[in-house]
GROMACS .gro file of C-alpha atoms in nm:
model
  498
    1MET     CA    1   2.861  -3.186  -2.180
    2LYS     CA    2   2.878  -2.960  -1.868
    3THR     CA    3   2.676  -2.646  -1.906
    4ASN     CA    4   2.807  -2.357  -1.697
    5ARG     CA    5   2.598  -2.062  -1.554
    6ARG     CA    6   2.674  -1.812  -1.833
    7ASP     CA    7   2.565  -2.059  -2.111
    8LEU     CA    8   2.245  -2.140  -1.932
    9LEU     CA    9   2.150  -1.779  -1.891
   10LYS     CA   10   2.241  -1.687  -2.230
   11SER     CA   11   2.023  -1.964  -2.386
   12GLY     CA   12   1.738  -1.922  -2.128
   13GLY     CA   13   1.463  -1.673  -2.020
   14PHE     CA   14   1.736  -1.454  -1.846
   15ALA     CA   15   1.833  -1.342  -2.181
   16LEU     CA   16   1.544  -1.094  -2.202
   17LEU     CA   17   1.728  -0.891  -1.929
   18GLY     CA   18   1.991  -0.798  -2.167
   19SER     CA   19   2.359  -0.899  -2.215
   20GLY     CA   20   2.481  -0.660  -1.935
   21LEU     CA   21   2.338  -0.873  -1.678
   22LEU     CA   22   2.627  -1.119  -1.592
   23LYS     CA   23   2.874  -0.807  -1.572
   24ARG     CA   24   2.613  -0.641  -1.316
   25MET     CA   25   2.556  -0.956  -1.120
   26ASP     CA   26   2.949  -1.005  -1.085
   27ARG     CA   27   3.004  -0.660  -0.979
   28VAL     CA   28   2.757  -0.667  -0.706
   29ALA     CA   29   2.865  -1.020  -0.598
   30GLY     CA   30   3.219  -0.899  -0.569
   31MET     CA   31   3.085  -0.651  -0.306
   32GLN     CA   32   2.950  -0.932  -0.083
   33ALA     CA   33   3.164  -1.083   0.194
   34SER     CA   34   3.230  -1.447   0.205
   35PRO     CA   35   3.238  -1.529   0.571
   36GLU     CA   36   3.545  -1.729   0.708
   37PRO     CA   37   3.425  -2.058   0.867
   38ASP     CA   38   3.449  -2.087   1.240
   39ALA     CA   39   3.699  -2.361   1.313
   40GLY     CA   40   3.517  -2.435   1.648
   41VAL     CA   41   3.181  -2.565   1.472
   42GLN     CA   42   3.186  -2.911   1.319
   43ALA     CA   43   2.919  -2.885   1.027
   44GLN     CA   44   2.755  -3.195   0.930
   45SER     CA   45   2.736  -3.061   0.557
   46THR     CA   46   2.961  -2.911   0.339
   47VAL     CA   47   2.872  -2.556   0.458
   48ASN     CA   48   3.046  -2.432   0.795
   49ILE     CA   49   2.827  -2.235   1.006
   50MET     CA   50   2.993  -1.993   1.238
   51SER     CA   51   2.865  -1.812   1.541
   52LEU     CA   52   2.609  -1.545   1.496
   53THR     CA   53   2.853  -1.288   1.615
   54GLU     CA   54   3.119  -1.388   1.385
   55PHE     CA   55   2.895  -1.434   1.078
   56CYS     CA   56   2.791  -1.058   1.124
   57LYS     CA   57   3.129  -0.952   1.193
   58GLU     CA   58   3.286  -1.096   0.881
   59ARG     CA   59   3.015  -0.924   0.654
   60ALA     CA   60   3.222  -0.586   0.700
   61LYS     CA   61   3.343  -0.602   0.325
   62GLY     CA   62   3.008  -0.554   0.183
   63PRO     CA   63   2.810  -0.206   0.179
   64SER     CA   64   2.481  -0.340   0.274
   65GLN     CA   65   2.611  -0.675   0.446
   66SER     CA   66   2.811  -0.453   0.683
   67LYS     CA   67   2.481  -0.311   0.788
   68LEU     CA   68   2.311  -0.644   0.906
   69LEU     CA   69   2.218  -0.643   1.283
   70GLY     CA   70   2.417  -0.837   1.541
   71PRO     CA   71   2.272  -1.068   1.810
   72THR     CA   72   1.945  -0.953   1.963
   73PRO     CA   73   2.045  -0.815   2.329
   74GLY     CA   74   1.815  -0.986   2.601
   75GLU     CA   75   1.702  -1.315   2.733
   76GLU     CA   76   1.558  -1.435   2.395
   77GLY     CA   77   1.685  -1.415   2.045
   78PRO     CA   78   1.738  -1.624   1.734
   79PRO     CA   79   1.907  -1.949   1.801
   80GLN     CA   80   2.242  -2.027   1.635
   81PRO     CA   81   2.213  -2.160   1.286
   82ALA     CA   82   2.177  -2.535   1.225
   83THR     CA   83   2.474  -2.716   1.099
   84TYR     CA   84   2.237  -2.968   0.914
   85ASP     CA   85   2.049  -2.938   0.591
   86ARG     CA   86   1.728  -3.132   0.693
   87LEU     CA   87   1.596  -3.254   1.045
   88PRO     CA   88   1.754  -3.611   1.102
   89LEU     CA   89   1.554  -3.931   1.111
   90GLU     CA   90   1.598  -3.956   1.485
   91TRP     CA   91   1.389  -3.638   1.515
   92ASN     CA   92   1.107  -3.759   1.305
   93LYS     CA   93   1.115  -4.086   1.511
   94ARG     CA   94   1.086  -3.871   1.833
   95GLN     CA   95   0.795  -3.675   1.718
   96VAL     CA   96   0.616  -3.989   1.608
   97LYS     CA   97   0.640  -4.135   1.962
   98ILE     CA   98   0.507  -3.809   2.112
   99PHE     CA   99   0.229  -3.817   1.849
  100LYS     CA  100   0.138  -4.172   1.943
  101ASP     CA  101   0.139  -4.088   2.315
  102ARG     CA  102  -0.084  -3.812   2.266
  103LEU     CA  103  -0.316  -4.022   2.061
  104ALA     CA  104  -0.313  -4.275   2.318
  105GLU     CA  105  -0.457  -4.034   2.569
  106ARG     CA  106  -0.754  -4.022   2.340
  107GLY     CA  107  -0.757  -4.422   2.327
  108VAL     CA  108  -0.638  -4.434   1.986
  109GLU     CA  109  -0.364  -4.685   1.920
  110CYS     CA  110  -0.302  -4.641   1.535
  111PHE     CA  111  -0.318  -4.335   1.295
  112LEU     CA  112  -0.372  -4.288   0.920
  113LEU     CA  113  -0.222  -3.968   0.772
  114ARG     CA  114  -0.314  -3.846   0.416
  115ASP     CA  115  -0.233  -3.470   0.453
  116PRO     CA  116   0.136  -3.450   0.272
  117LEU     CA  117   0.228  -3.175   0.552
  118ASN     CA  118   0.151  -3.425   0.814
  119VAL     CA  119   0.317  -3.721   0.634
  120ILE     CA  120   0.625  -3.518   0.568
  121TYR     CA  121   0.638  -3.380   0.930
  122MET     CA  122   0.607  -3.719   1.098
  123THR     CA  123   0.794  -3.956   0.864
  124GLY     CA  124   1.070  -3.706   0.685
  125TYR     CA  125   0.950  -3.856   0.374
  126TRP     CA  126   0.956  -3.557   0.122
  127HIS     CA  127   0.754  -3.623  -0.186
  128THR     CA  128   0.582  -3.424  -0.457
  129THR     CA  129   0.213  -3.367  -0.422
  130THR     CA  130  -0.005  -3.430  -0.712
  131GLU     CA  131  -0.342  -3.590  -0.782
  132ARG     CA  132  -0.174  -3.928  -0.677
  133PRO     CA  133  -0.267  -4.027  -0.327
  134GLN     CA  134  -0.015  -4.109  -0.076
  135ALA     CA  135  -0.053  -4.199   0.297
  136THR     CA  136   0.117  -4.346   0.573
  137PHE     CA  137  -0.024  -4.568   0.864
  138MET     CA  138   0.135  -4.673   1.183
  139ASN     CA  139   0.014  -4.884   1.491
  140LYS     CA  140   0.137  -4.770   1.843
  141ASN     CA  141   0.379  -5.075   1.859
  142ASP     CA  142   0.495  -5.040   1.501
  143ALA     CA  143   0.868  -4.954   1.470
  144ASP     CA  144   0.842  -4.843   1.095
  145PRO     CA  145   0.550  -4.681   0.897
  146TRP     CA  146   0.356  -4.830   0.633
  147TYR     CA  147   0.288  -4.639   0.311
  148LEU     CA  148   0.036  -4.615   0.027
  149TYR     CA  149   0.239  -4.466  -0.249
  150PRO     CA  150   0.268  -4.453  -0.646
  151ALA     CA  151   0.495  -4.661  -0.837
  152ILE     CA  152   0.657  -4.313  -0.954
  153ASP     CA  153   0.793  -4.274  -0.596
  154ARG     CA  154   0.897  -4.652  -0.533
  155ASN     CA  155   1.278  -4.547  -0.482
  156LEU     CA  156   1.198  -4.248  -0.290
  157VAL     CA  157   0.971  -4.413  -0.019
  158LYS     CA  158   1.174  -4.722   0.015
  159GLY     CA  159   1.494  -4.528   0.049
  160TRP     CA  160   1.401  -4.339   0.377
  161TRP     CA  161   1.192  -4.453   0.668
  162TYR     CA  162   1.003  -4.756   0.550
  163GLY     CA  163   0.829  -5.070   0.685
  164ASP     CA  164   0.579  -5.201   0.438
  165GLY     CA  165   0.313  -5.054   0.222
  166ALA     CA  166   0.091  -5.105  -0.071
  167MET     CA  167   0.207  -4.972  -0.425
  168TYR     CA  168  -0.023  -4.880  -0.714
  169PHE     CA  169   0.082  -4.808  -1.045
  170ASP     CA  170  -0.057  -4.444  -1.115
  171TYR     CA  171  -0.358  -4.248  -1.118
  172LYS     CA  172  -0.588  -4.382  -1.232
  173HIS     CA  173  -0.478  -4.726  -1.137
  174SER     CA  174  -0.617  -5.033  -1.331
  175GLU     CA  175  -0.644  -5.360  -1.134
  176GLY     CA  176  -0.350  -5.563  -1.208
  177GLY     CA  177  -0.164  -5.318  -1.408
  178PHE     CA  178   0.180  -5.281  -1.337
  179PRO     CA  179   0.380  -5.219  -1.653
  180GLU     CA  180   0.729  -5.205  -1.469
  181GLU     CA  181   0.662  -5.577  -1.395
  182GLY     CA  182   0.539  -5.653  -1.760
  183LYS     CA  183   0.193  -5.660  -1.636
  184LEU     CA  184  -0.101  -5.496  -1.841
  185THR     CA  185  -0.453  -5.452  -1.796
  186GLU     CA  186  -0.730  -5.195  -1.937
  187GLY     CA  187  -1.000  -5.031  -1.770
  188LYS     CA  188  -1.030  -5.214  -1.454
  189THR     CA  189  -1.047  -4.864  -1.244
  190VAL     CA  190  -0.925  -4.935  -0.875
  191ASP     CA  191  -1.073  -4.728  -0.586
  192LEU     CA  192  -0.750  -4.614  -0.412
  193PHE     CA  193  -0.934  -4.535  -0.085
  194LYS     CA  194  -1.054  -4.882  -0.058
  195PHE     CA  195  -0.715  -5.034  -0.197
  196MET     CA  196  -0.547  -4.831   0.102
  197LEU     CA  197  -0.761  -4.974   0.366
  198GLU     CA  198  -0.746  -5.333   0.243
  199GLY     CA  199  -0.380  -5.267   0.262
  200ILE     CA  200  -0.397  -5.156   0.601
  201LYS     CA  201  -0.613  -5.439   0.718
  202LYS     CA  202  -0.374  -5.676   0.575
  203HIS     CA  203  -0.074  -5.498   0.753
  204GLY     CA  204  -0.272  -5.540   1.081
  205VAL     CA  205  -0.466  -5.278   1.299
  206GLN     CA  206  -0.407  -5.226   1.689
  207GLY     CA  207  -0.723  -5.132   1.886
  208LYS     CA  208  -1.060  -5.039   1.774
  209LYS     CA  209  -1.012  -4.678   1.677
  210ILE     CA  210  -0.831  -4.548   1.379
  211GLY     CA  211  -0.729  -4.185   1.393
  212PHE     CA  212  -0.711  -3.996   1.071
  213ASP     CA  213  -0.621  -3.651   0.993
  214GLY     CA  214  -0.930  -3.492   0.810
  215ASP     CA  215  -1.285  -3.595   0.739
  216PHE     CA  216  -1.391  -3.880   0.528
  217SER     CA  217  -1.644  -3.807   0.271
  218VAL     CA  218  -1.978  -4.002   0.302
  219GLY     CA  219  -1.864  -4.252   0.031
  220GLU     CA  220  -1.552  -4.309   0.210
  221MET     CA  221  -1.723  -4.342   0.541
  222VAL     CA  222  -1.925  -4.632   0.403
  223ILE     CA  223  -1.634  -4.803   0.255
  224ALA     CA  224  -1.424  -4.762   0.579
  225LYS     CA  225  -1.722  -4.938   0.790
  226GLN     CA  226  -1.745  -5.216   0.538
  227ILE     CA  227  -1.389  -5.286   0.566
  228PHE     CA  228  -1.351  -5.227   0.950
  229PRO     CA  229  -1.694  -5.306   1.093
  230GLY     CA  230  -1.714  -5.233   1.453
  231PHE     CA  231  -1.428  -4.960   1.438
  232GLN     CA  232  -1.445  -4.613   1.534
  233PHE     CA  233  -1.273  -4.346   1.298
  234VAL     CA  234  -1.145  -4.040   1.522
  235ASN     CA  235  -1.024  -3.719   1.351
  236ILE     CA  236  -0.693  -3.656   1.516
  237GLY     CA  237  -0.598  -3.380   1.281
  238ASP     CA  238  -0.583  -3.117   1.540
  239VAL     CA  239  -0.307  -3.315   1.721
  240ALA     CA  240  -0.084  -3.317   1.427
  241LEU     CA  241  -0.156  -2.934   1.342
  242ASP     CA  242  -0.070  -2.840   1.688
  243MET     CA  243   0.262  -3.030   1.687
  244ARG     CA  244   0.357  -2.850   1.362
  245ILE     CA  245   0.268  -2.512   1.523
  246MET     CA  246   0.476  -2.557   1.818
  247LYS     CA  247   0.829  -2.559   1.674
  248THR     CA  248   1.100  -2.743   1.855
  249PRO     CA  249   1.436  -2.606   1.901
  250GLU     CA  250   1.579  -2.815   1.613
  251GLU     CA  251   1.318  -2.661   1.375
  252LEU     CA  252   1.395  -2.291   1.497
  253ALA     CA  253   1.782  -2.360   1.432
  254LEU     CA  254   1.703  -2.477   1.080
  255CYS     CA  255   1.469  -2.169   1.007
  256ARG     CA  256   1.758  -1.938   1.147
  257ARG     CA  257   2.002  -2.104   0.896
  258ALA     CA  258   1.762  -2.035   0.614
  259TYR     CA  259   1.758  -1.684   0.722
  260THR     CA  260   2.125  -1.646   0.712
  261TYR     CA  261   2.081  -1.671   0.339
  262PHE     CA  262   1.783  -1.465   0.312
  263ASP     CA  263   1.961  -1.197   0.499
  264ARG     CA  264   2.247  -1.187   0.257
  265ALA     CA  265   1.990  -1.195  -0.045
  266HIS     CA  266   1.856  -0.858   0.109
  267ALA     CA  267   2.189  -0.695   0.111
  268TYR     CA  268   2.260  -0.828  -0.238
  269ALA     CA  269   1.929  -0.676  -0.386
  270ARG     CA  270   1.998  -0.346  -0.177
  271ASP     CA  271   2.342  -0.327  -0.342
  272TYR     CA  272   2.213  -0.410  -0.684
  273MET     CA  273   1.981  -0.113  -0.677
  274LEU     CA  274   2.214   0.124  -0.514
  275THR     CA  275   2.468   0.050  -0.786
  276TYR     CA  276   2.272   0.022  -1.091
  277GLY     CA  277   1.926   0.184  -0.968
  278ARG     CA  278   1.771   0.378  -1.265
  279GLY     CA  279   1.970   0.158  -1.527
  280THR     CA  280   1.727  -0.150  -1.441
  281THR     CA  281   1.400  -0.272  -1.344
  282ASP     CA  282   1.254  -0.437  -1.038
  283TYR     CA  283   1.224  -0.773  -1.219
  284GLU     CA  284   1.603  -0.781  -1.285
  285VAL     CA  285   1.686  -0.711  -0.957
  286GLY     CA  286   1.485  -0.985  -0.803
  287ALA     CA  287   1.584  -1.243  -1.093
  288ALA     CA  288   1.945  -1.172  -1.027
  289THR     CA  289   1.916  -1.180  -0.655
  290THR     CA  290   1.722  -1.521  -0.680
  291LEU     CA  291   1.991  -1.658  -0.913
  292TRP     CA  292   2.296  -1.551  -0.705
  293ILE     CA  293   2.165  -1.648  -0.361
  294MET     CA  294   2.044  -1.985  -0.497
  295ASP     CA  295   2.385  -2.057  -0.646
  296THR     CA  296   2.523  -1.984  -0.306
  297LEU     CA  297   2.290  -2.204  -0.124
  298LEU     CA  298   2.295  -2.520  -0.345
  299SER     CA  299   2.669  -2.501  -0.365
  300GLU     CA  300   2.693  -2.530   0.017
  301LEU     CA  301   2.424  -2.788   0.073
  302ASP     CA  302   2.533  -3.134   0.117
  303LEU     CA  303   2.374  -3.278  -0.220
  304ALA     CA  304   2.582  -3.576  -0.232
  305ASN     CA  305   2.606  -3.561  -0.608
  306ASN     CA  306   2.231  -3.519  -0.624
  307ALA     CA  307   2.137  -3.817  -0.413
  308SER     CA  308   1.773  -3.849  -0.304
  309HIS     CA  309   1.663  -3.718   0.049
  310HIS     CA  310   1.943  -3.474   0.032
  311GLY     CA  311   1.890  -3.084   0.010
  312VAL     CA  312   1.507  -3.145   0.038
  313GLY     CA  313   1.261  -2.871   0.098
  314SER     CA  314   1.536  -2.591   0.029
  315ASP     CA  315   1.463  -2.272  -0.182
  316ILE     CA  316   1.473  -1.929  -0.196
  317GLY     CA  317   1.288  -1.681  -0.415
  318VAL     CA  318   1.344  -1.296  -0.419
  319GLN     CA  319   1.119  -1.024  -0.577
  320VAL     CA  320   1.128  -0.670  -0.605
  321ARG     CA  321   0.841  -0.455  -0.646
  322VAL     CA  322   0.880  -0.091  -0.746
  323GLY     CA  323   0.620   0.179  -0.787
  324PRO     CA  324   0.237   0.126  -0.823
  325MET     CA  325   0.253  -0.240  -0.747
  326THR     CA  326   0.373  -0.175  -0.402
  327ALA     CA  327   0.007  -0.061  -0.340
  328TYR     CA  328  -0.151  -0.391  -0.377
  329PRO     CA  329  -0.134  -0.675  -0.113
  330HIS     CA  330  -0.154  -0.943  -0.385
  331PRO     CA  331  -0.101  -0.781  -0.716
  332ASN     CA  332  -0.221  -0.953  -1.045
  333GLN     CA  333  -0.023  -0.746  -1.292
  334PRO     CA  334   0.328  -0.863  -1.372
  335ILE     CA  335   0.627  -0.739  -1.162
  336PHE     CA  336   0.804  -0.521  -1.436
  337HIS     CA  337   0.872  -0.166  -1.344
  338LYS     CA  338   1.187   0.077  -1.403
  339ILE     CA  339   1.363   0.161  -1.087
  340ASP     CA  340   1.326   0.543  -1.043
  341ARG     CA  341   1.348   0.816  -0.816
  342GLY     CA  342   1.045   0.912  -0.580
  343LEU     CA  343   0.902   0.569  -0.566
  344ALA     CA  344   0.806   0.318  -0.310
  345PHE     CA  345   0.980  -0.027  -0.308
  346GLN     CA  346   0.975  -0.357  -0.163
  347ILE     CA  347   1.217  -0.645  -0.148
  348GLU     CA  348   1.035  -0.958  -0.078
  349GLY     CA  349   1.058  -1.341  -0.090
  350ASP     CA  350   1.067  -1.674   0.118
  351SER     CA  351   1.372  -1.886   0.225
  352TYR     CA  352   1.355  -2.244   0.327
  353ILE     CA  353   1.616  -2.504   0.422
  354GLY     CA  354   1.471  -2.869   0.498
  355GLY     CA  355   1.129  -2.716   0.481
  356HIS     CA  356   1.211  -2.455   0.735
  357GLY     CA  357   1.221  -2.088   0.715
  358GLY     CA  358   0.954  -1.820   0.592
  359GLU     CA  359   0.900  -1.473   0.460
  360ASN     CA  360   1.141  -1.169   0.467
  361TYR     CA  361   0.997  -0.841   0.349
  362ARG     CA  362   1.138  -0.491   0.368
  363ALA     CA  363   0.954  -0.180   0.246
  364GLY     CA  364   1.148   0.133   0.142
  365ILE     CA  365   1.128   0.464  -0.037
  366ILE     CA  366   1.359   0.607  -0.320
  367ALA     CA  367   1.414   0.987  -0.285
  368ASP     CA  368   1.335   1.227  -0.543
  369SER     CA  369   1.571   1.417  -0.767
  370GLY     CA  370   1.622   1.663  -0.503
  371GLY     CA  371   1.724   1.379  -0.249
  372ASN     CA  372   1.379   1.422  -0.067
  373PHE     CA  373   1.145   1.161   0.027
  374ASP     CA  374   0.759   1.209  -0.020
  375PRO     CA  375   0.611   1.310   0.318
  376HIS     CA  376   0.280   1.091   0.258
  377MET     CA  377   0.503   0.801   0.190
  378VAL     CA  378   0.711   0.862   0.492
  379LYS     CA  379   0.380   0.865   0.704
  380LEU     CA  380   0.262   0.551   0.581
  381TRP     CA  381   0.613   0.378   0.631
  382GLU     CA  382   0.668   0.512   0.985
  383VAL     CA  383   0.324   0.383   1.090
  384SER     CA  384   0.358   0.046   0.943
  385LYS     CA  385   0.708   0.001   1.069
  386HIS     CA  386   0.603   0.104   1.416
  387THR     CA  387   0.327  -0.169   1.408
  388CYS     CA  388   0.602  -0.408   1.314
  389ASP     CA  389   0.769  -0.334   1.639
  390MET     CA  390   0.438  -0.340   1.827
  391GLN     CA  391   0.372  -0.701   1.714
  392VAL     CA  392   0.720  -0.819   1.838
  393GLU     CA  393   0.684  -0.658   2.173
  394MET     CA  394   0.332  -0.795   2.221
  395GLN     CA  395   0.385  -1.154   2.084
  396LYS     CA  396   0.445  -1.322   2.410
  397GLU     CA  397   0.312  -1.631   2.574
  398GLY     CA  398  -0.042  -1.566   2.716
  399ALA     CA  399  -0.129  -1.302   2.484
  400THR     CA  400  -0.400  -1.374   2.226
  401CYS     CA  401  -0.401  -1.345   1.850
  402SER     CA  402  -0.713  -1.092   1.863
  403SER     CA  403  -0.558  -0.866   2.125
  404ILE     CA  404  -0.246  -0.786   1.917
  405ALA     CA  405  -0.441  -0.763   1.588
  406TYR     CA  406  -0.681  -0.509   1.782
  407ALA     CA  407  -0.392  -0.305   1.928
  408ILE     CA  408  -0.216  -0.277   1.586
  409HIS     CA  409  -0.530  -0.177   1.390
  410LYS     CA  410  -0.636   0.065   1.667
  411TYR     CA  411  -0.288   0.249   1.623
  412GLN     CA  412  -0.321   0.230   1.249
  413ILE     CA  413  -0.675   0.402   1.273
  414ASP     CA  414  -0.566   0.661   1.551
  415GLN     CA  415  -0.280   0.772   1.322
  416GLY     CA  416  -0.534   0.845   1.031
  417CYS     CA  417  -0.452   0.535   0.839
  418ALA     CA  418  -0.795   0.354   0.828
  419ASP     CA  419  -0.837   0.385   0.449
  420TYR     CA  420  -0.501   0.218   0.410
  421ILE     CA  421  -0.557  -0.099   0.596
  422TYR     CA  422  -0.649  -0.407   0.385
  423HIS     CA  423  -0.573  -0.718   0.576
  424ARG     CA  424  -0.487  -0.889   0.904
  425PRO     CA  425  -0.141  -0.809   1.089
  426ALA     CA  426  -0.016  -1.169   1.036
  427HIS     CA  427  -0.048  -1.544   0.985
  428GLY     CA  428   0.130  -1.843   1.150
  429GLU     CA  429   0.435  -1.944   0.990
  430GLY     CA  430   0.497  -2.317   0.890
  431SER     CA  431   0.653  -2.536   0.610
  432GLU     CA  432   0.353  -2.455   0.392
  433GLY     CA  433   0.382  -2.092   0.451
  434HIS     CA  434   0.033  -1.980   0.582
  435GLN     CA  435  -0.052  -2.177   0.906
  436PRO     CA  436  -0.290  -2.140   1.177
  437PRO     CA  437  -0.332  -1.954   1.408
  438TYR     CA  438  -0.378  -1.603   1.252
  439MET     CA  439  -0.337  -1.260   1.414
  440ALA     CA  440  -0.694  -1.142   1.341
  441LEU     CA  441  -0.951  -0.966   1.510
  442GLY     CA  442  -1.165  -1.309   1.506
  443ASP     CA  443  -0.892  -1.549   1.643
  444THR     CA  444  -0.877  -1.558   2.013
  445THR     CA  445  -0.600  -1.846   2.010
  446VAL     CA  446  -0.377  -1.804   2.318
  447LEU     CA  447   0.003  -1.782   2.227
  448LYS     CA  448   0.247  -2.027   2.330
  449ARG     CA  449   0.633  -2.030   2.352
  450GLY     CA  450   0.764  -2.140   2.006
  451MET     CA  451   0.453  -2.040   1.796
  452CYS     CA  452   0.578  -1.876   1.485
  453PHE     CA  453   0.421  -1.564   1.294
  454SER     CA  454   0.494  -1.355   0.986
  455GLU     CA  455   0.482  -0.979   1.052
  456GLU     CA  456   0.267  -0.802   0.797
  457PRO     CA  457   0.076  -0.503   0.920
  458GLY     CA  458   0.094  -0.330   0.581
  459LEU     CA  459  -0.053  -0.017   0.466
  460TYR     CA  460  -0.137   0.043   0.079
  461ASP     CA  461  -0.252   0.347  -0.107
  462PRO     CA  462  -0.334   0.259  -0.460
  463GLU     CA  463  -0.437   0.634  -0.548
  464HIS     CA  464  -0.097   0.743  -0.477
  465GLY     CA  465   0.074   0.442  -0.621
  466CYS     CA  466   0.260   0.322  -0.284
  467GLY     CA  467   0.237   0.067  -0.018
  468PHE     CA  468   0.456  -0.063   0.238
  469ASN     CA  469   0.431  -0.422   0.366
  470TRP     CA  470   0.677  -0.603   0.604
  471SER     CA  471   0.758  -0.954   0.706
  472ASP     CA  472   0.959  -1.162   0.912
  473HIS     CA  473   0.967  -1.475   1.103
  474VAL     CA  474   0.862  -1.365   1.459
  475VAL     CA  475   0.881  -1.629   1.728
  476THR     CA  476   0.677  -1.624   2.054
  477GLY     CA  477   0.874  -1.574   2.354
  478LEU     CA  478   0.822  -1.570   2.744
  479LYS     CA  479   0.858  -1.176   2.754
  480SER     CA  480   0.838  -1.066   2.401
  481GLY     CA  481   0.886  -1.208   2.049
  482TYR     CA  482   1.190  -1.216   1.841
  483ARG     CA  483   1.288  -1.194   1.471
  484MET     CA  484   1.468  -1.441   1.277
  485SER     CA  485   1.595  -1.205   1.009
  486ARG     CA  486   1.891  -0.988   1.088
  487VAL     CA  487   1.788  -0.713   0.799
  488PRO     CA  488   1.738  -0.371   0.952
  489TYR     CA  489   1.399  -0.183   0.954
  490SER     CA  490   1.576   0.131   0.983
  491LYS     CA  491   1.562   0.446   0.741
  492ASP     CA  492   1.935   0.400   0.707
  493TRP     CA  493   1.858   0.082   0.537
  494CYS     CA  494   1.518   0.150   0.384
  495PHE     CA  495   1.544   0.501   0.250
  496LEU     CA  496   1.766   0.498  -0.072
  497LYS     CA  497   1.929   0.785  -0.290
  498ILE     CA  498   2.011   0.667  -0.626
   0.00000   0.00000   0.00000
């Protein structure tokens, strides 16, 4: 029996939003332009991605989509959106070769990765992280990875880039217990770390140094030395992290693709607020927008009838905050407030395709019944918005994270906003969300072209129930940074009258 979207909504949690939700969603959706594909672009999936110029031009039918920004003038700007849903295996093989070459400079001829972020980055093997350990190992001369993996994922791991491996049934694993093979044992708990190293030894190890991405515990080191006497164990986690921090052109293009959907989501949420404003809640706007944009995204991904390894790492979540909750960077209260006049608001969330994307927040003010905007809110909005622009301008190769943070905080203080500062201006942006380095006073990392950051020099005033936080995906350039999002930072976009 096929369940359609309306049946799902009527029977699920969206029912609490009221019977008028579907009509409201359909009306707002009808305002959104559906760009015609560019015949000159050959997409590798079911979606046709047009040039950035055409993509923006074709949005003219939607009230808010027509306001989205076009290409950024100048030498650097966001790349054309990728036409693929995930990085191809050839990309992973190339990165692994680079990784091996860098390890060879340290005299390391094999590596063991246990951090899921590193496993996914290097091999492209997307998997769910639980208490079940997974790892990958490769020698310098190995053509394919060796894995430690649980039986629950045996089809996934063997369906991608697989050479060999050691499988255990589940956590905790009983020695010889493989129910899927009709073999049952009880209570003979296996040390999976030892099990992994014994499997690697059986596979064969090149050289006398084993690189690993993290610290072994004291107990693990004892076991490692027993199984590999005379070997050195070298932490090469910094090499893997450095590679993940420096984004390749393919990663940036995939990130830009994620933002084409995120931009449309912002336009949808803005139109929803303008259309129904005082008749709804911030929760409803966020939930409706998420449902609409996810339906759009998933219908355009190459899912191959839900085949494994298709559509991996793709998700968009949108929330809207209105009123007092905007005054808290990380609120602990539920998002549920009536949209009304004279309040601050924030449209926020994350968007990823193939694990690449990031944050996109816009902060704004709703006019009072007289059509005026609160002067105190306007002041905080203007100062925080200006510091966003400062970050983009200063985020160039050779600058330091601390110098940018210092300049932004100094401007905030000089404008009389010291009491409203609650956190650093930005964090590094990666597939895990927060990633080193950090635009913080204590981080002296020198920026390199291709490093990516959020954009969050927010200001918050709990006493007056308002706050303004922003974010984007700012890429470090040679002369300045550039943003991935095309959502405006203007008063025309962010100041609403309902």
